[in-house]
PDB file of C-alpha atoms in Angstrom:
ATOM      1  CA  UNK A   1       0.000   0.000   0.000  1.00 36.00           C
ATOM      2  CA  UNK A   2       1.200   3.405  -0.641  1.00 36.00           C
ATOM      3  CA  UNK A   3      -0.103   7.094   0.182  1.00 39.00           C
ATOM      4  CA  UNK A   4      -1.536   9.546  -2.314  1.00 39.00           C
ATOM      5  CA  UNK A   5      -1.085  12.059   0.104  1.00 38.00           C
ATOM      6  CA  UNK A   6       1.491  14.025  -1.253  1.00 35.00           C
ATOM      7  CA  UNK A   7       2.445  16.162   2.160  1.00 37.00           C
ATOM      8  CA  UNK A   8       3.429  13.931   5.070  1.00 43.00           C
ATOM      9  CA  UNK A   9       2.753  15.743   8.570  1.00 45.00           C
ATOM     10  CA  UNK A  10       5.299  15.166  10.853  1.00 49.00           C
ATOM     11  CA  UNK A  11       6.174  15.064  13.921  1.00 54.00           C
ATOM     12  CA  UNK A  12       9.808  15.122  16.093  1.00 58.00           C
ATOM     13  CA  UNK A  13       9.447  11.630  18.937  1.00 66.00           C
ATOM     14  CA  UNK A  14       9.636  14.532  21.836  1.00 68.00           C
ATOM     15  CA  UNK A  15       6.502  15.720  19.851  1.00 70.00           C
ATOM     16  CA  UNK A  16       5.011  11.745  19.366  1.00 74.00           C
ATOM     17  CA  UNK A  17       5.627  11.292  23.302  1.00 82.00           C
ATOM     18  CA  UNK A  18       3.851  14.122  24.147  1.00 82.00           C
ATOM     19  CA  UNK A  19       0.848  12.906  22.260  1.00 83.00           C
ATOM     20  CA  UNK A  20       1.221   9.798  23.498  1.00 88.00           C
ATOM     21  CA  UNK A  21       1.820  11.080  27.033  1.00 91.00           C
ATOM     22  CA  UNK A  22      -1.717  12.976  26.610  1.00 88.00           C
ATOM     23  CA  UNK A  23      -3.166   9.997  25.369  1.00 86.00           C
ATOM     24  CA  UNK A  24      -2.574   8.245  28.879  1.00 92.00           C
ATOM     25  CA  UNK A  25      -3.177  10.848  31.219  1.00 93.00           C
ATOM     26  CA  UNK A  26      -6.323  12.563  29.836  1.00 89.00           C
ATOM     27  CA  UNK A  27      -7.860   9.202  28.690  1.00 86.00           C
ATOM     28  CA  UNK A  28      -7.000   6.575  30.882  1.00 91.00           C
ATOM     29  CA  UNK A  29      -5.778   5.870  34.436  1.00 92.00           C
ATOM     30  CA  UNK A  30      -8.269   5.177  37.640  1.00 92.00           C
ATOM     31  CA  UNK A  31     -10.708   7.549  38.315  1.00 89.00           C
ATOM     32  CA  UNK A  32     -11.993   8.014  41.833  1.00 86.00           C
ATOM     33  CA  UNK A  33     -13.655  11.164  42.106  1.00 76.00           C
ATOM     34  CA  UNK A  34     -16.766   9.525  39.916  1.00 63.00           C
ATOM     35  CA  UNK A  35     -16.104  12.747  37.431  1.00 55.00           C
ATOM     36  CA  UNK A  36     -13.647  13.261  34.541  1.00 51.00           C
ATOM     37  CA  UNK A  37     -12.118  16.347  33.823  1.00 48.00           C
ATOM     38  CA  UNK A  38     -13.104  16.187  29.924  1.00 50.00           C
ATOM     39  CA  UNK A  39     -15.626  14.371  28.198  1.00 42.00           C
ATOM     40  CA  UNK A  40     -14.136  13.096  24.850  1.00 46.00           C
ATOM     41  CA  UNK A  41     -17.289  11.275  23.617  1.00 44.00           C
ATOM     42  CA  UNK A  42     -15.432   9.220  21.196  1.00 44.00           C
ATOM     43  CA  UNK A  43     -12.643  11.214  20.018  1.00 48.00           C
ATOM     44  CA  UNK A  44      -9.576   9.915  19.812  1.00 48.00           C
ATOM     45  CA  UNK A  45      -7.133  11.847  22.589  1.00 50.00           C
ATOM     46  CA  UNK A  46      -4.052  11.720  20.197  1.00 49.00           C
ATOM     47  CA  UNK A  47      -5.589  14.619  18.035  1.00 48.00           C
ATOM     48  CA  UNK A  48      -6.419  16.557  21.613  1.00 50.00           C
ATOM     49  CA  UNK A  49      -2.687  16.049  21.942  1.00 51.00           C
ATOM     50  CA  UNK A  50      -1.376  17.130  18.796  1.00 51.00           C
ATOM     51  CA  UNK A  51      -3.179  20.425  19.176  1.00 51.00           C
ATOM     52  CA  UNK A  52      -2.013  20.569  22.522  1.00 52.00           C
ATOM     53  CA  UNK A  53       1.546  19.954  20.698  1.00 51.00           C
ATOM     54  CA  UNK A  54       1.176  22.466  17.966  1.00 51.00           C
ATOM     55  CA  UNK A  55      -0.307  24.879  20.387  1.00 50.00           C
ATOM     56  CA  UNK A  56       2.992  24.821  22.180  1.00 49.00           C
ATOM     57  CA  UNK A  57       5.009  24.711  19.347  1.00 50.00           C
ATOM     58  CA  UNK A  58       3.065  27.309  17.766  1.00 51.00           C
ATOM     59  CA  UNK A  59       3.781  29.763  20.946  1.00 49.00           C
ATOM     60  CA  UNK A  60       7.938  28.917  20.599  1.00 48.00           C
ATOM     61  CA  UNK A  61       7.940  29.779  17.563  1.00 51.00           C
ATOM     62  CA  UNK A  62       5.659  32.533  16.581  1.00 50.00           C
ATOM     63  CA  UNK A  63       4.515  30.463  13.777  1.00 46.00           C
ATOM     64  CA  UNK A  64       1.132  29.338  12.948  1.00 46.00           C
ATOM     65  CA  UNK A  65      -0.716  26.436  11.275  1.00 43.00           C
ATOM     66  CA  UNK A  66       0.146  22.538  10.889  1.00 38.00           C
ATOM     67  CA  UNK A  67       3.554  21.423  10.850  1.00 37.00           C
ATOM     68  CA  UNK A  68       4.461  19.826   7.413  1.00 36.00           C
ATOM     69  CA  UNK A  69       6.807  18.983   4.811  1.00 36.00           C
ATOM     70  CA  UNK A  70       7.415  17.637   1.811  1.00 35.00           C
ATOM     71  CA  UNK A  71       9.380  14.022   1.452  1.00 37.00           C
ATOM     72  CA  UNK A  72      11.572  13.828  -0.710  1.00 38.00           C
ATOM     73  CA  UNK A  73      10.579  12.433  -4.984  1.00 39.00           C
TER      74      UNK A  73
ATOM     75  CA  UNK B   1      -9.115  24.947  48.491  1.00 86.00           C
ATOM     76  CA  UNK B   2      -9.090  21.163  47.143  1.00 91.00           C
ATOM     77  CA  UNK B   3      -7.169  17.766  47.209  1.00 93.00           C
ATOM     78  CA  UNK B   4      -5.425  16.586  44.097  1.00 95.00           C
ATOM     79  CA  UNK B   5      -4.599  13.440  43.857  1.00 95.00           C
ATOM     80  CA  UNK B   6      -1.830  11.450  41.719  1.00 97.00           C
ATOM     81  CA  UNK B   7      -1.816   7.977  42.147  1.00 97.00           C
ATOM     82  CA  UNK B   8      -2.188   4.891  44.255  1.00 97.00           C
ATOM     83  CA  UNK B   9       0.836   3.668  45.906  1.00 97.00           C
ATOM     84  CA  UNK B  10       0.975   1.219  49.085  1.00 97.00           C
ATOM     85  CA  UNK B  11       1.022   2.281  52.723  1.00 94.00           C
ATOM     86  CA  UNK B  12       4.043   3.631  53.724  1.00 95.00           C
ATOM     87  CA  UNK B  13       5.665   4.809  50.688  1.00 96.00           C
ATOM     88  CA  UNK B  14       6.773   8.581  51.032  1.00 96.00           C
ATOM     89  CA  UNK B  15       7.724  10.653  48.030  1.00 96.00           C
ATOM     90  CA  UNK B  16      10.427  12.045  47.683  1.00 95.00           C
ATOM     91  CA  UNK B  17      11.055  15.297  50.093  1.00 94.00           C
ATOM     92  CA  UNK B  18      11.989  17.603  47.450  1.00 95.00           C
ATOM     93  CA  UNK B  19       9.088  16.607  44.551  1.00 96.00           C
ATOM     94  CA  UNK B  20       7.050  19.152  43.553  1.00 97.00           C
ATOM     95  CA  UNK B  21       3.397  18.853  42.159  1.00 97.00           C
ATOM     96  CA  UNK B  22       0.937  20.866  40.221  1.00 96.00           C
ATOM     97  CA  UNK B  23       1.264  24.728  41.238  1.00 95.00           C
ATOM     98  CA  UNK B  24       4.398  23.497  42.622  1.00 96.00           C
ATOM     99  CA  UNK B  25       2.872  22.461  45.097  1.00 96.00           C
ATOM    100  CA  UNK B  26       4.254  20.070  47.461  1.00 97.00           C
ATOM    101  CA  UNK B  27       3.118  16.282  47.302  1.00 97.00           C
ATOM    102  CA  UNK B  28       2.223  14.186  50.546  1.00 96.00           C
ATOM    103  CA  UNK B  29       1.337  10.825  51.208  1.00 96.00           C
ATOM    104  CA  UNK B  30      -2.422  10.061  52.446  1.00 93.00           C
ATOM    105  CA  UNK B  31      -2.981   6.991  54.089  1.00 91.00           C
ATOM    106  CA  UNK B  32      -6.086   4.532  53.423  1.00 90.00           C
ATOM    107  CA  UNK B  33      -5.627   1.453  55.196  1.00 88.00           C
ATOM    108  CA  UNK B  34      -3.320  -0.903  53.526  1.00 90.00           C
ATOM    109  CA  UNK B  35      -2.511   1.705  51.117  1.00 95.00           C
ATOM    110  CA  UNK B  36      -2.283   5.329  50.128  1.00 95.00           C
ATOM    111  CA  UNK B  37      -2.451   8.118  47.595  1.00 95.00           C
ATOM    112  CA  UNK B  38       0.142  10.927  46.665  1.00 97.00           C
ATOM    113  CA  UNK B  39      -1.504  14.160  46.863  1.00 96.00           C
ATOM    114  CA  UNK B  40      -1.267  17.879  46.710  1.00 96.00           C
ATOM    115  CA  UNK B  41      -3.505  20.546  48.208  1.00 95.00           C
ATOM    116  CA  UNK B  42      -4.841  22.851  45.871  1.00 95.00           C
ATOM    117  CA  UNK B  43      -6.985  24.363  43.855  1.00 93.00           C
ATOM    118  CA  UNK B  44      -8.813  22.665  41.217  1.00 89.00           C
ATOM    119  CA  UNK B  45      -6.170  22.873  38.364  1.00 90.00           C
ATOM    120  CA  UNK B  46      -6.862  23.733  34.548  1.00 87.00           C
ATOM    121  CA  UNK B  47      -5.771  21.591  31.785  1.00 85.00           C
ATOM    122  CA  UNK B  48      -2.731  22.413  29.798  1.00 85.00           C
ATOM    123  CA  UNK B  49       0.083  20.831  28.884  1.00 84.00           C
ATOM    124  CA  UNK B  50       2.127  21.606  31.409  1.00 89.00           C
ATOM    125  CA  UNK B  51      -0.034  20.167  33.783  1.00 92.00           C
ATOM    126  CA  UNK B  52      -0.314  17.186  31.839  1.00 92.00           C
ATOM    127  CA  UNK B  53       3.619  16.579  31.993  1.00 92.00           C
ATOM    128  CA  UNK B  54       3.408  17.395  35.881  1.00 95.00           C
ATOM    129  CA  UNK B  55       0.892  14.843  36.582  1.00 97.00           C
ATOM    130  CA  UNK B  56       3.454  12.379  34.947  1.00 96.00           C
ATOM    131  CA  UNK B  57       6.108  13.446  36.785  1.00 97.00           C
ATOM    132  CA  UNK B  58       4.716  13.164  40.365  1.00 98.00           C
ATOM    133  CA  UNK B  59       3.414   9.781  39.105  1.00 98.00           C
ATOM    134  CA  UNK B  60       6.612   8.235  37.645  1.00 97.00           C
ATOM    135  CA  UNK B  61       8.504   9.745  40.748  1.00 97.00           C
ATOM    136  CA  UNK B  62       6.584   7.161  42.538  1.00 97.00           C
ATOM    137  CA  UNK B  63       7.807   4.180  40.499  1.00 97.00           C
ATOM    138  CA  UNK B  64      10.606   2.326  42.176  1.00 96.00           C
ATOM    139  CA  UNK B  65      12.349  -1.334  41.561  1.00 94.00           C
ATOM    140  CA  UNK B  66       9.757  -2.774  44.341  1.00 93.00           C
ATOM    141  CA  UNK B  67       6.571  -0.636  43.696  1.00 96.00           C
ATOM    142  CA  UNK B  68       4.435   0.717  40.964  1.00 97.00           C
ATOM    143  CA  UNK B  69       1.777   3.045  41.397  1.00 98.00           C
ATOM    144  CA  UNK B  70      -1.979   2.712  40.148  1.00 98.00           C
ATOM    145  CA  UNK B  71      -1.807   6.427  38.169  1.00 97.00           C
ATOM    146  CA  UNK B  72      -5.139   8.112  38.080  1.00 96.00           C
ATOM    147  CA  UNK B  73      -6.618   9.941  35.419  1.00 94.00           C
ATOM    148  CA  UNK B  74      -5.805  13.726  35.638  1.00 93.00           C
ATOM    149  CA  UNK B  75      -8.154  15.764  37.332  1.00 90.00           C
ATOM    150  CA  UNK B  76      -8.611  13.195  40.043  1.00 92.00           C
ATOM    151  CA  UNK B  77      -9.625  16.773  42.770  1.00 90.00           C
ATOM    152  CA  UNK B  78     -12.290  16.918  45.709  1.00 88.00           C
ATOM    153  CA  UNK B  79     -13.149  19.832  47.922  1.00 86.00           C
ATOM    154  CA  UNK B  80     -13.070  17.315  50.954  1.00 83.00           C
ATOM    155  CA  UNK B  81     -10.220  15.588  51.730  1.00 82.00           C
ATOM    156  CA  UNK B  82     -12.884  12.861  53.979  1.00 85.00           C
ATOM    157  CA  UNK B  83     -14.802  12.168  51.001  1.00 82.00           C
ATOM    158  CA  UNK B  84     -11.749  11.302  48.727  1.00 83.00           C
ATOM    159  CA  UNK B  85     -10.682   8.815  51.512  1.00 83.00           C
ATOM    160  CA  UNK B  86     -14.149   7.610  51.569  1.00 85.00           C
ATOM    161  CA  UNK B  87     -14.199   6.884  48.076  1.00 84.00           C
ATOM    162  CA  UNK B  88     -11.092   5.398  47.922  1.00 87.00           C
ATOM    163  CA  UNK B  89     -12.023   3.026  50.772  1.00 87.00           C
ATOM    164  CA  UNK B  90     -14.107   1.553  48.999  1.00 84.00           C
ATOM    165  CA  UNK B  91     -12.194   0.193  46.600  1.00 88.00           C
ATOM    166  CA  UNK B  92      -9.268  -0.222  48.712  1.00 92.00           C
ATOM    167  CA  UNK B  93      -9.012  -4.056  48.373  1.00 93.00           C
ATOM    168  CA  UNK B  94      -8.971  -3.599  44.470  1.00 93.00           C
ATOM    169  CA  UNK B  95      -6.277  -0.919  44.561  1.00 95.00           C
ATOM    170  CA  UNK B  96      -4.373  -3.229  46.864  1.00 96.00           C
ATOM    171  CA  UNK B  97      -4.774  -6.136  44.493  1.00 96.00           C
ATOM    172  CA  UNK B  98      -3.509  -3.993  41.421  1.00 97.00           C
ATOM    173  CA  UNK B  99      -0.298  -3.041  43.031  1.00 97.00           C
ATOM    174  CA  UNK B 100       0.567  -6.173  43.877  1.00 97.00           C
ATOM    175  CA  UNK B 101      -0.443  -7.337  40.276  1.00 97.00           C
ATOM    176  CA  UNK B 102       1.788  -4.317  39.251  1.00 97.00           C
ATOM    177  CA  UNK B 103       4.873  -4.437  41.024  1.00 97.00           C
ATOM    178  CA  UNK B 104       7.934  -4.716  39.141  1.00 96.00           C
ATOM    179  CA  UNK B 105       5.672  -3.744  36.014  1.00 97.00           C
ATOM    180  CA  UNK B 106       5.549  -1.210  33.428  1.00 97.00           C
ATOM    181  CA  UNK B 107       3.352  -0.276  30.467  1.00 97.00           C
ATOM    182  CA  UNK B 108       4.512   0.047  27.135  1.00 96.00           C
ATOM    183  CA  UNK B 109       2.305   1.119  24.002  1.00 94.00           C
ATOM    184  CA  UNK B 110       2.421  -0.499  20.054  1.00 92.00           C
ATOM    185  CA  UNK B 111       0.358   1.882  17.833  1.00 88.00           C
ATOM    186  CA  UNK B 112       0.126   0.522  14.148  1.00 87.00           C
ATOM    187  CA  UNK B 113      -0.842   3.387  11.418  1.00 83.00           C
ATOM    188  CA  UNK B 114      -2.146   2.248   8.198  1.00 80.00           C
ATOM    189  CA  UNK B 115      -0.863   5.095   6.187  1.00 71.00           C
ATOM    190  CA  UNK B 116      -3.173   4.322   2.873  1.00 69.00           C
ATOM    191  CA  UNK B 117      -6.038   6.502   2.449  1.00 46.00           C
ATOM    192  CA  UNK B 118      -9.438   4.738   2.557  1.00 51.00           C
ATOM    193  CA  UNK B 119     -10.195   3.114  -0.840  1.00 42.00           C
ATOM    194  CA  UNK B 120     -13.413   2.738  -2.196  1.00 39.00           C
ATOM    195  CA  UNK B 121     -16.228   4.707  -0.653  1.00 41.00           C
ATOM    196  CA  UNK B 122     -16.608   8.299  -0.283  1.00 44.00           C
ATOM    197  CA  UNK B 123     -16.249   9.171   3.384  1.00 50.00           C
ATOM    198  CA  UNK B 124     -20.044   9.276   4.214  1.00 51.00           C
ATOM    199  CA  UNK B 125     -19.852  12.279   6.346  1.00 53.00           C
ATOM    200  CA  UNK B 126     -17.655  14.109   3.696  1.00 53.00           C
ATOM    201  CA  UNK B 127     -20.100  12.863   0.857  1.00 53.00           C
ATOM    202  CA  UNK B 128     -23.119  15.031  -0.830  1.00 60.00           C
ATOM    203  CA  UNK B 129     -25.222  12.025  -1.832  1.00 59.00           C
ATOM    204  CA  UNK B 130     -27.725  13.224  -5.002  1.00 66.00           C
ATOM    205  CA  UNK B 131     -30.444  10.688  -3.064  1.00 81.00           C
ATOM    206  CA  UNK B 132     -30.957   8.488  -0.525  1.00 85.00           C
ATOM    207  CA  UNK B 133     -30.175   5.207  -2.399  1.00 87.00           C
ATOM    208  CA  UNK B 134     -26.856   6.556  -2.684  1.00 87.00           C
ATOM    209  CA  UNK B 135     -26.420   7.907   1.140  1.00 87.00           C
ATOM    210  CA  UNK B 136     -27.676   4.072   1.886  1.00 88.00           C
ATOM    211  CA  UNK B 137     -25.143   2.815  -0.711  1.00 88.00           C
ATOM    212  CA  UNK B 138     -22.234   4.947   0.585  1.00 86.00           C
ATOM    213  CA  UNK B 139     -22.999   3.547   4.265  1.00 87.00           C
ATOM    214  CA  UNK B 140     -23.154   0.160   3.653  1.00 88.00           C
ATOM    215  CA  UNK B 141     -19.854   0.433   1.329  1.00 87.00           C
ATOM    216  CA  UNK B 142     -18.297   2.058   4.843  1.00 84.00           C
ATOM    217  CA  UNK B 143     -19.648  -0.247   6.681  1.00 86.00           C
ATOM    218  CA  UNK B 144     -18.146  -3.262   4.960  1.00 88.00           C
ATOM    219  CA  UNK B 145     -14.544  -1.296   4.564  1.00 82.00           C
ATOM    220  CA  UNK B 146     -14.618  -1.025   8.509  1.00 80.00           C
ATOM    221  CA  UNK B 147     -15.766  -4.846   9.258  1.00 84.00           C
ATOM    222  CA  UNK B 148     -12.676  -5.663   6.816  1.00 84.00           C
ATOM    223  CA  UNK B 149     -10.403  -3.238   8.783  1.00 81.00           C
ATOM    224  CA  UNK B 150     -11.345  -4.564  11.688  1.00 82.00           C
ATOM    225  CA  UNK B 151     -11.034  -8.311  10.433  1.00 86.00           C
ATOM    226  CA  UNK B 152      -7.755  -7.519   9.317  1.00 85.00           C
ATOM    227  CA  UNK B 153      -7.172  -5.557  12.657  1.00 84.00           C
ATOM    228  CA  UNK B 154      -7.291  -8.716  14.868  1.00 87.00           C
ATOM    229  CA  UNK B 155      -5.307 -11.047  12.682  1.00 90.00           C
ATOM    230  CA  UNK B 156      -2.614  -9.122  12.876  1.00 90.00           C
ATOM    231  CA  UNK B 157      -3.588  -8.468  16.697  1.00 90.00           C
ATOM    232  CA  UNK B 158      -3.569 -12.177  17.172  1.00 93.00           C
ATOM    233  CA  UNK B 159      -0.328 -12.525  15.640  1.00 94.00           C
ATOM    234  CA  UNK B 160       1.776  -9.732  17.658  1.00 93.00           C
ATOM    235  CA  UNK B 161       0.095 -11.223  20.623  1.00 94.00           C
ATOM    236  CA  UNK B 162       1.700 -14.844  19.816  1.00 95.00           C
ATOM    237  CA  UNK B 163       5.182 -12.961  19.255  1.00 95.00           C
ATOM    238  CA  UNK B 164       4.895 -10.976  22.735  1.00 96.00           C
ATOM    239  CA  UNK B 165       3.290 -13.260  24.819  1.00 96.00           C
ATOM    240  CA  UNK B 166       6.268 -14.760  26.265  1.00 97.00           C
ATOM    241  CA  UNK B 167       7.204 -11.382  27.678  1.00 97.00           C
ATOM    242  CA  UNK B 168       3.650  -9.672  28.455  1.00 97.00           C
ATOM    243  CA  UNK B 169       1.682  -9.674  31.864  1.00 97.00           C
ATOM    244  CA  UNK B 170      -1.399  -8.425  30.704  1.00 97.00           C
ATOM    245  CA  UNK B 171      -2.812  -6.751  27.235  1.00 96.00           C
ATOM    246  CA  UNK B 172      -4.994  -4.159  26.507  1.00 95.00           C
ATOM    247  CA  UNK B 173      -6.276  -3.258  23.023  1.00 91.00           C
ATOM    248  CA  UNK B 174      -7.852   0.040  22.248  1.00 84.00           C
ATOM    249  CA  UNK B 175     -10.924   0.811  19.762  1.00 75.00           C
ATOM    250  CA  UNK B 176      -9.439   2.355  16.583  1.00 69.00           C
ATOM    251  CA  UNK B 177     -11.116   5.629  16.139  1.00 65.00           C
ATOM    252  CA  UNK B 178      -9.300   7.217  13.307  1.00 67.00           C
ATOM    253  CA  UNK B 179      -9.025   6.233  10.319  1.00 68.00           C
ATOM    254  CA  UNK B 180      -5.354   5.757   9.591  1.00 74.00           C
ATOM    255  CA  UNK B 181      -5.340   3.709  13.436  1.00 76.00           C
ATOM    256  CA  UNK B 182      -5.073   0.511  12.441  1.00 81.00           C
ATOM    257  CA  UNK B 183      -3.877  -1.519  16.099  1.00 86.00           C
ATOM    258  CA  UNK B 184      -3.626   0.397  19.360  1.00 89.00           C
ATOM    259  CA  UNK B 185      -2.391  -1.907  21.796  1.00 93.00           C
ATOM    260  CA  UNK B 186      -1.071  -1.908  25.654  1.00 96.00           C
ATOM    261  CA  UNK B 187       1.010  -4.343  27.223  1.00 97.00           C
ATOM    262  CA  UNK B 188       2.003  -4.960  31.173  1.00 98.00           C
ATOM    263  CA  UNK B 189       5.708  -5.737  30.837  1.00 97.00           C
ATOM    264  CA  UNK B 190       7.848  -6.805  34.006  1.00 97.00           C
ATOM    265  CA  UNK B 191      11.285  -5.548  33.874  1.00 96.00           C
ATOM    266  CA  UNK B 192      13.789  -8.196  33.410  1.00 96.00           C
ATOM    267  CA  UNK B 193      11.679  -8.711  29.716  1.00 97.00           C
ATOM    268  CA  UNK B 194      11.883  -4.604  28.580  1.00 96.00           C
ATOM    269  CA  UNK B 195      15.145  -5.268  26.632  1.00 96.00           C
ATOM    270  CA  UNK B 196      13.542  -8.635  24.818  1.00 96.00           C
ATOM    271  CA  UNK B 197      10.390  -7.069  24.504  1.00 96.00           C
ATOM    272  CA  UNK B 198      11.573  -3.763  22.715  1.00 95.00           C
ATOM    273  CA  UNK B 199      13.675  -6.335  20.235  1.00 94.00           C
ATOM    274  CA  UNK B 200      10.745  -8.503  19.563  1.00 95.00           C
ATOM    275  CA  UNK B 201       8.753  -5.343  19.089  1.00 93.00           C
ATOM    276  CA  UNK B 202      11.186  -3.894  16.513  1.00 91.00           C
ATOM    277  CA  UNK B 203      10.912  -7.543  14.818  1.00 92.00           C
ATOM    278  CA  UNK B 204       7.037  -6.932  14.768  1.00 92.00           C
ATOM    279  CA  UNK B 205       7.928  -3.592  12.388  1.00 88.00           C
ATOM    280  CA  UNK B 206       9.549  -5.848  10.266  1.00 89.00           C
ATOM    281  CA  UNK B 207       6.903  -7.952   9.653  1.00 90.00           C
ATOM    282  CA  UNK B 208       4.644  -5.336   8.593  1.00 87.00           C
ATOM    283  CA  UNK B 209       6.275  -3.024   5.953  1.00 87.00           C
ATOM    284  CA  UNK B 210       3.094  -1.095   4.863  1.00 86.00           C
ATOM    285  CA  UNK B 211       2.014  -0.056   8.341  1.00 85.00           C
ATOM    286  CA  UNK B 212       4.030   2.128  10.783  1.00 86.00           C
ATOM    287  CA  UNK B 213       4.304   1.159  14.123  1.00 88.00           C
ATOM    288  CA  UNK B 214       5.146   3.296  16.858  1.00 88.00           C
ATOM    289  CA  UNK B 215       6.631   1.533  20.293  1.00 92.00           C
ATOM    290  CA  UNK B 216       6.408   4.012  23.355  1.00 92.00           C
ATOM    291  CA  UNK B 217       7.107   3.569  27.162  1.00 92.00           C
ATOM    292  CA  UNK B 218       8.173   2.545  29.375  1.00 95.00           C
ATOM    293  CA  UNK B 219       5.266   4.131  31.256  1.00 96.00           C
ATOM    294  CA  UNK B 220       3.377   3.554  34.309  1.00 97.00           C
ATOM    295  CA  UNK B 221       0.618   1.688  33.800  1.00 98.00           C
ATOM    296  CA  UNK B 222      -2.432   4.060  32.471  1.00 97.00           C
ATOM    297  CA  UNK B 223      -4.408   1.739  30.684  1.00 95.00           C
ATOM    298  CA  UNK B 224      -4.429  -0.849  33.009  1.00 97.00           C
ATOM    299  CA  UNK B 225      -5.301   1.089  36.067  1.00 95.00           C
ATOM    300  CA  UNK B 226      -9.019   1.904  35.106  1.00 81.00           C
TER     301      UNK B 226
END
C-alpha cells in the first residue's frame, strides 16, 4: 500500500511522546472522584494532543498552522 | 481549596522530600488502610500541557524497583479531603490487588498506522449524496470497509500477541477511532523482559512493511489502572 497524500505531517518523537503522554493521562488511568475532567465522547485523545503539541510549538515559535513537509521524490 | 490526587501507591511509601506537584505544590502521602495516595492541596487545576507533563512526573517519581503506582486519570480533585478517603475506601481491596499485580511492572504502548487513504467509498460524512439510495449505498460500502479493517485488525492483533506473549503480563487493546489507526495496543511488561520485549517489538515492524508502528514507554501503567 502506498499514500496519495502528497504532504506527510510530521512530527519530532519529543513531539510523538507528548501525544502519546496525553493519550494516557487525559484518557486513561483510575478515576476516583466519579467525574472526569473532559468528556471526549469518542474522540480519539491523540488529536487533543497534537493540538495541545502544535499549540505549544506554535507559541515557541511565533509560527502558525500545521507542521508539514514535503518528502523527498 | 481542594485535594489533588496522583496515584495509588501502598502504605508507607513517602515521596520524595523535594518533589514538587501541580502549582508546585508540594506532594504528601495520604494513608487509606493498607494503602495510600500521593496528593497535593490545591486548587482545582486547569488543563494544559504543562499540567499534563506534571501529573506524569509526580506519578513516575513514585515508580521504584519494588513498587508501581496505580496512576489516576488527571483531574482526580475533591473539595473534601474525607470524602476522597471515603471513596477510595471503597475500593481499597482492588487498589491493593492492582499493586501487587503491578509491582515490578511497566506499560509500554504499540500503535500501528495504516498510512493508505481509505479506498473505495466516499467518506459518508464528507459525501453530498444526489439521493438516498446513494447515502444508503455509501454507508453500507463504509460499513463493509470497517468490518474488513477490523477483520484484518485482529489477525494481525492475534499474531503480535503470539510474538509478545512470552514477555507480556497483561494486554490491553484500544478501539481504533481514526481512520489511519489501524492496532492500538497496551502491554504490562515486568522488567527483566523490557530489553527482549523492545527487540521482539522492533521484529514486529519488520513484519509489517506497509504499516508504521510506533513503540512508546516505558510508562506507568495508564491503561491498566481503570
Amino acid at each position: 500500500m502506498s499514500s496519495n497524500n502528497p504532504t506527510e505531517y510530521v512530527l519530532a518523537d519529543a513531539d510523538l511522546h507528548l501525544v502519546e503522554l496525553v493519550n494516557r493521562v487525559l484518557d486513561r488511568g483510575a478515576v476516583i472522584t466519579g467525574e472526569v475532567t473532559i468528556s471526549v465522547a469518542g474522540v480519539d485523545l491523540i488529536f487533543l494532543g497534537l493540538q495541545l503539541v502544535i499549540s505549544a510549538a506554535e507559541s515557541a515559535t511565533g509560527r502558525h498552522g500545521l507542521m508539514r513537509r514535503t518528502p523527498p521524490a | 481549596m481542594g485535594i489533588y490526587a496522583y496515584c495509588v501507591v501502598p502504605a508507607g511509601h513517602e515521596s520524595p522530600a523535594d518533589l514538587r506537584g501541580l502549582s508546585d505544590a508540594d506532594v504528601e502521602l495520604a494513608a487509606v488502610g493498607e494503602i495510600a495516595l500521593w496528593v497535593s492541596r490545591i486548587a482545582k487545576p486547569e488543563v494544559n500541557a504543562e499540567a499534563v507533563q506534571q501529573h506524569n512526573a509526580v506519578v513516575e517519581a513514585a515508580v521504584t524497583q519494588e513498587v508501581t503506582p496505580v496512576p489516576l486519570r488527571f483531574g482526580q480533585w475533591m473539595e473534601d479531603e474525607a470524602a476522597m478517603v471515603m471513596a477510595m475506601q471503597e475500593k481499597a481491596e482492588a487498589y491493593a490487588t492492582r499493586l501487587h499485580e503491578f509491582a515490578g511492572c511497566l506499560e509500554f504502548g504499540l500503535r500501528l498506522l495504516d498510512p493508505a487513504e481509505p479506498q473505495g467509498a466516499r467518506p459518508v460524512q464528507e459525501s453530498t449524496p444526489a439521493s438516498g439510495l446513494e447515502y444508503m449505498r455509501s454507508l453500507q460500502e463504509s460499513s463493509r470497509l470497517a468490518d474488513r479493517k477490523r477483520g484484518e485488525a485482529e489477525q494481525v492483533r492475534a499474531r503480535i500477541t503470539e510474538l509478545l506473549r512470552e514477555f507480556i503480563r497483561e494486554e490491553r487493546q484500544e478501539e481504533a477511532r481514526t481512520p489511519h489507526a489501524f492496532l492500538t495496543m497496551s502491554h504490562l511488561v515486568a522488567r527483566e523482559h523490557f530489553d527482549a520485549y523492545r527487540e521482539r517489538a522492533r521484529q514486529i515492524r519488520e513484519l509489517y512493511p506497509e504499516l508504521r508502528l510506533l513503540l512508546s514507554g516505558p510508562w506507568a501503567p495508564y491503561s491498566f489502572a481503570g
